[in-house]
XYZ file of N, CA, C and O in Angstrom:
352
model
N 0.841 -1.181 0.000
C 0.000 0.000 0.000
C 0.878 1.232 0.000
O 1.962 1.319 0.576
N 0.144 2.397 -0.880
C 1.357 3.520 -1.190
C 1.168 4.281 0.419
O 0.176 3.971 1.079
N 1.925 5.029 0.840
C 1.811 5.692 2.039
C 1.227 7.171 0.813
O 1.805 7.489 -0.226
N 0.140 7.725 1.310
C -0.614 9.153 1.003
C 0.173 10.316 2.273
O 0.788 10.036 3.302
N -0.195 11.748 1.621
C 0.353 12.749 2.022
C -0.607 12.777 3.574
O 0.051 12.908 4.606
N -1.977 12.666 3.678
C -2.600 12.421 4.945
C -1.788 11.568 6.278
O -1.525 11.808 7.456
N -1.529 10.160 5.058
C -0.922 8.991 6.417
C 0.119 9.628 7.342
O 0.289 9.495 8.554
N 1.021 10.643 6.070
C 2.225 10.969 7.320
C 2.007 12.126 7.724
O 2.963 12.500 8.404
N 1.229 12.874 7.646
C 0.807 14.004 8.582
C 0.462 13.778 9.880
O 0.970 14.355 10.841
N -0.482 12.859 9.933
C -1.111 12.196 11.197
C 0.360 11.119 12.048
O 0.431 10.755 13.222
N 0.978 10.963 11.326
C 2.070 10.091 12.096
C 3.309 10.836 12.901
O 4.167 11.623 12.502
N 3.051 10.273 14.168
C 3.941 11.272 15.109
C 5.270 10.347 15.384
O 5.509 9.199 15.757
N 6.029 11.574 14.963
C 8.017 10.713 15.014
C 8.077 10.829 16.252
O 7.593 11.790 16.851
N 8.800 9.671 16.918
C 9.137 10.098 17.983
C 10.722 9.756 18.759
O 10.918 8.655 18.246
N 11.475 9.905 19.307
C 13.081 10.252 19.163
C 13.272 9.016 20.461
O 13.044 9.356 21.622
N 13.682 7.653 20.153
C 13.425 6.454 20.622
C 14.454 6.909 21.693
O 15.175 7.906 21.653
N 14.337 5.670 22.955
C 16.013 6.003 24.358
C 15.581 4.830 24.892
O 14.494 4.471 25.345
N 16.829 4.204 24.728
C 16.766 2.571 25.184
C 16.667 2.346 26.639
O 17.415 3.176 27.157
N 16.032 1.530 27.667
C 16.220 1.865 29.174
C 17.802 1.649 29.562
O 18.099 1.907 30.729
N 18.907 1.168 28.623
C 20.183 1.255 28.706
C 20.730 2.621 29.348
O 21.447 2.617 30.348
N 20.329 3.782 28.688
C 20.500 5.083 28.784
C 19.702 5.083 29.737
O 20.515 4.719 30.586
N 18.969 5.171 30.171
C 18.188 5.614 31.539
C 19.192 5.029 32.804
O 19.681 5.584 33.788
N 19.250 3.651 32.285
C 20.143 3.292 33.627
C 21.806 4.375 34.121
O 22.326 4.760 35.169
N 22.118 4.487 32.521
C 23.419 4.770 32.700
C 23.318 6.243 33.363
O 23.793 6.402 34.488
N 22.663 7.398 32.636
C 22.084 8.350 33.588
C 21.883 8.680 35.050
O 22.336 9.532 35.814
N 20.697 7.285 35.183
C 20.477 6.848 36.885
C 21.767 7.043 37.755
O 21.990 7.801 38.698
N 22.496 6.158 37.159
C 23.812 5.894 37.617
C 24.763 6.810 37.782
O 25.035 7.014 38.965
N 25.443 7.517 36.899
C 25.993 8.271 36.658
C 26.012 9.455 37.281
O 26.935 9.938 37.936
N 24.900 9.927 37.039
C 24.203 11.399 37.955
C 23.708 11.082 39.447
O 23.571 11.937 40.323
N 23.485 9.834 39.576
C 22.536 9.271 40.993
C 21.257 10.266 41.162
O 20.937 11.134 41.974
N 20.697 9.711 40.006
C 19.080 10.047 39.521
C 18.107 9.356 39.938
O 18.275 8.140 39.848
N 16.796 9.831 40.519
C 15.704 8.844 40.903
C 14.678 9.198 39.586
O 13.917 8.462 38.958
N 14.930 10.357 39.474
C 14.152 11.381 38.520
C 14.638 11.158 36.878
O 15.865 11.244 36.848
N 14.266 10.988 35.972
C 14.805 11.756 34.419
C 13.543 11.820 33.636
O 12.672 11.005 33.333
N 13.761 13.084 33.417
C 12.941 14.137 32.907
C 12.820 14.041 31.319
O 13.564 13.169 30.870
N 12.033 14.751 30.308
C 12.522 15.439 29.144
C 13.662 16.324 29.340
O 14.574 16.319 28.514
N 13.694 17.194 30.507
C 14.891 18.110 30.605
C 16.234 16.968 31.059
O 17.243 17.113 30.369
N 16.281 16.227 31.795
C 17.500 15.344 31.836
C 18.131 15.099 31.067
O 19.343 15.311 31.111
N 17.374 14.431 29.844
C 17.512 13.933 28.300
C 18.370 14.912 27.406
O 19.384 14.785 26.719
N 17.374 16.110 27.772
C 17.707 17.623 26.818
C 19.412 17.370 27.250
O 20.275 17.122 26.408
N 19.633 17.470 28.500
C 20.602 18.095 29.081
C 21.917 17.311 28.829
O 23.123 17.512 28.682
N 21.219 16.538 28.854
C 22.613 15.212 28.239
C 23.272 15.145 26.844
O 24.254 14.598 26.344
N 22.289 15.943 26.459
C 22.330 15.542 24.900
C 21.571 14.779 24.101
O 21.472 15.039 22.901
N 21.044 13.910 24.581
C 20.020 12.900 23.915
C 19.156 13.318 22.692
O 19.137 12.734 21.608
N 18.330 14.601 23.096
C 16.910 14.698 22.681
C 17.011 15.742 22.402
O 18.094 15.998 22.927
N 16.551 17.023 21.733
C 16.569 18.175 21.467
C 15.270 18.839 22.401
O 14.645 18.002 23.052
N 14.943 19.877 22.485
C 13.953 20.391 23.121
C 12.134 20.044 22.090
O 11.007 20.073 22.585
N 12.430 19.822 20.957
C 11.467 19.855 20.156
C 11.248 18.293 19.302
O 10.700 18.101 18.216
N 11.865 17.348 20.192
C 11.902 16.209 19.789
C 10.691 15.847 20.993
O 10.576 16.571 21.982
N 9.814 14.637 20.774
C 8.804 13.674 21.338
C 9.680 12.295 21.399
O 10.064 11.501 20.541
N 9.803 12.379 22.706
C 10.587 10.785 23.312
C 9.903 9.751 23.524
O 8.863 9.962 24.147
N 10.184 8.319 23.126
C 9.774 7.258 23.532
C 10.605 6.256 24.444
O 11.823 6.134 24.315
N 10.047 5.729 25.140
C 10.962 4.810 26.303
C 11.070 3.594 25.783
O 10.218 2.843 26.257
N 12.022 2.906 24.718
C 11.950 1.528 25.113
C 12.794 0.354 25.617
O 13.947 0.512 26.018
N 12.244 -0.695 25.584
C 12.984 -1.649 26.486
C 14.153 -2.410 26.542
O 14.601 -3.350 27.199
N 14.596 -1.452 25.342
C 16.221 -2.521 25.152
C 17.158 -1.970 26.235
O 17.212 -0.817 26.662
N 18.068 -3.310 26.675
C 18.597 -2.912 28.326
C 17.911 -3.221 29.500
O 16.692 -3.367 29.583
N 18.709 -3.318 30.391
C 18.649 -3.618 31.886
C 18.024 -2.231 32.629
O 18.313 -1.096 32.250
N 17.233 -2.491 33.610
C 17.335 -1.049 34.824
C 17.452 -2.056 36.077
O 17.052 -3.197 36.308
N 18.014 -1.319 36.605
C 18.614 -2.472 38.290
C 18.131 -1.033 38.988
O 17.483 -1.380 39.975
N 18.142 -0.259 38.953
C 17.489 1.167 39.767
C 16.073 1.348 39.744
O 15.244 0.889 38.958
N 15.903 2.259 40.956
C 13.926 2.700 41.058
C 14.653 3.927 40.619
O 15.624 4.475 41.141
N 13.689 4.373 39.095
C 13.591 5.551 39.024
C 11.996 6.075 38.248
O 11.079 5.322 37.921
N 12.029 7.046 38.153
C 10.539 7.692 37.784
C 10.645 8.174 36.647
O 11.402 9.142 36.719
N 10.169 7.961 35.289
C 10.906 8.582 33.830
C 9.865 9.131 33.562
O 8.811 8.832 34.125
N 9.989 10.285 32.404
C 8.799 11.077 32.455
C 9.106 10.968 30.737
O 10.290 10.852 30.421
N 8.185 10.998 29.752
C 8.430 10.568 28.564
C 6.843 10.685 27.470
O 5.736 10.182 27.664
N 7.236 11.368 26.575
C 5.775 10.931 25.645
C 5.319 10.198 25.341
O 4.189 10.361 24.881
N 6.093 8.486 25.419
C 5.533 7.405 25.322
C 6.497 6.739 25.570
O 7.628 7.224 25.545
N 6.168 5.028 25.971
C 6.645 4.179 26.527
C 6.331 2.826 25.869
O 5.122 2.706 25.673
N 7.038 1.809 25.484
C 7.073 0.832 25.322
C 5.913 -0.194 26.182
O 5.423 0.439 27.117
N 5.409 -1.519 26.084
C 5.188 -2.343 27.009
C 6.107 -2.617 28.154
O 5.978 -2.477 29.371
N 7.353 -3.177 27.172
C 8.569 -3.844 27.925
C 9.191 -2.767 28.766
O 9.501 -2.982 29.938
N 9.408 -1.414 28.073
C 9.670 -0.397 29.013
C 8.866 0.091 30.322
O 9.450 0.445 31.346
N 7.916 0.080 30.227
C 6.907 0.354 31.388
C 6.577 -1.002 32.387
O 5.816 -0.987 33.354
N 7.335 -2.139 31.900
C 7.047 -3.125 32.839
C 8.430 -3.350 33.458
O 8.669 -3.845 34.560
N 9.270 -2.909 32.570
C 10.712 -3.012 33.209
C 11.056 -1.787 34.655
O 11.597 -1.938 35.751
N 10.560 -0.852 34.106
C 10.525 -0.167 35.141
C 9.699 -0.158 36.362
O 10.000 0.016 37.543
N 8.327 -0.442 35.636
C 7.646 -1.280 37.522
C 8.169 -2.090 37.891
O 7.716 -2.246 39.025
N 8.966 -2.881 37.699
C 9.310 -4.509 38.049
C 10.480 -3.426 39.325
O 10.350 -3.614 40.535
N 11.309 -2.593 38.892
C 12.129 -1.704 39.961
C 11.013 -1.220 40.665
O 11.533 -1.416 41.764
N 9.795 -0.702 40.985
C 8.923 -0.410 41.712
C 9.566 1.464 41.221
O 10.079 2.095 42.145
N 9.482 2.100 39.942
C 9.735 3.012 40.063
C 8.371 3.602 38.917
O 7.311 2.978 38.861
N 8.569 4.594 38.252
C 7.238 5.186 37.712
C 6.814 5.327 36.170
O 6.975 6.541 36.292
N 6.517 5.225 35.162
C 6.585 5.862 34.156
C 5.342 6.760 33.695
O 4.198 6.338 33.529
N 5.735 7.942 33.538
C 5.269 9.035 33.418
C 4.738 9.534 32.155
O 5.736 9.983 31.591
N 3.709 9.714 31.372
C 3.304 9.616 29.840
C 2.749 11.376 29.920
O 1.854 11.812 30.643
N 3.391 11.961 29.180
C 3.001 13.564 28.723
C 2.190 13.190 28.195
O 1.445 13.955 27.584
């Protein structure tokens, strides 16, 4: 099927972050918290990018991620730490 000028209007990009990077962050900074601004700040993400959380990688930390969207595996990986995921 051809993709139409409609299909990709309606389709929202969104700027993927493996829970690898979350951990290393966690770690690194000794983060409970990471933000869109964390991300920004690191470099990751630009201010005008839409982030998604997913599950490639380990988290061994409780932390609380705040994110425009989230994976399954990401949002279960991170409850399984008893920590939060946060959907703008």
């Amino acid at each position: 099927r051809q993709m139409c000028i409609r299909d990709s209007i309606k389709r929202v990009e969104y700027k993927p972050i493996n829970l690898s990077v979350i951990e290393d962050l966690a770690s690194k900074l000794s983060l409970d918290k990471i933000s869109l601004d964390t991300l920004i700040e690191a470099g990751f993400v630009s201010k005008n990018d839409r982030v998604k959380i997913l599950g490639k990688g380990t988290l061994t930390k409780t932390v609380e991620v705040t994110a425009h969207a989230f994976s399954k595996s990401a949002v279960e990986a991170i409850e399984a730490q008893q920590g939060k995921a946060i959907k703008l």
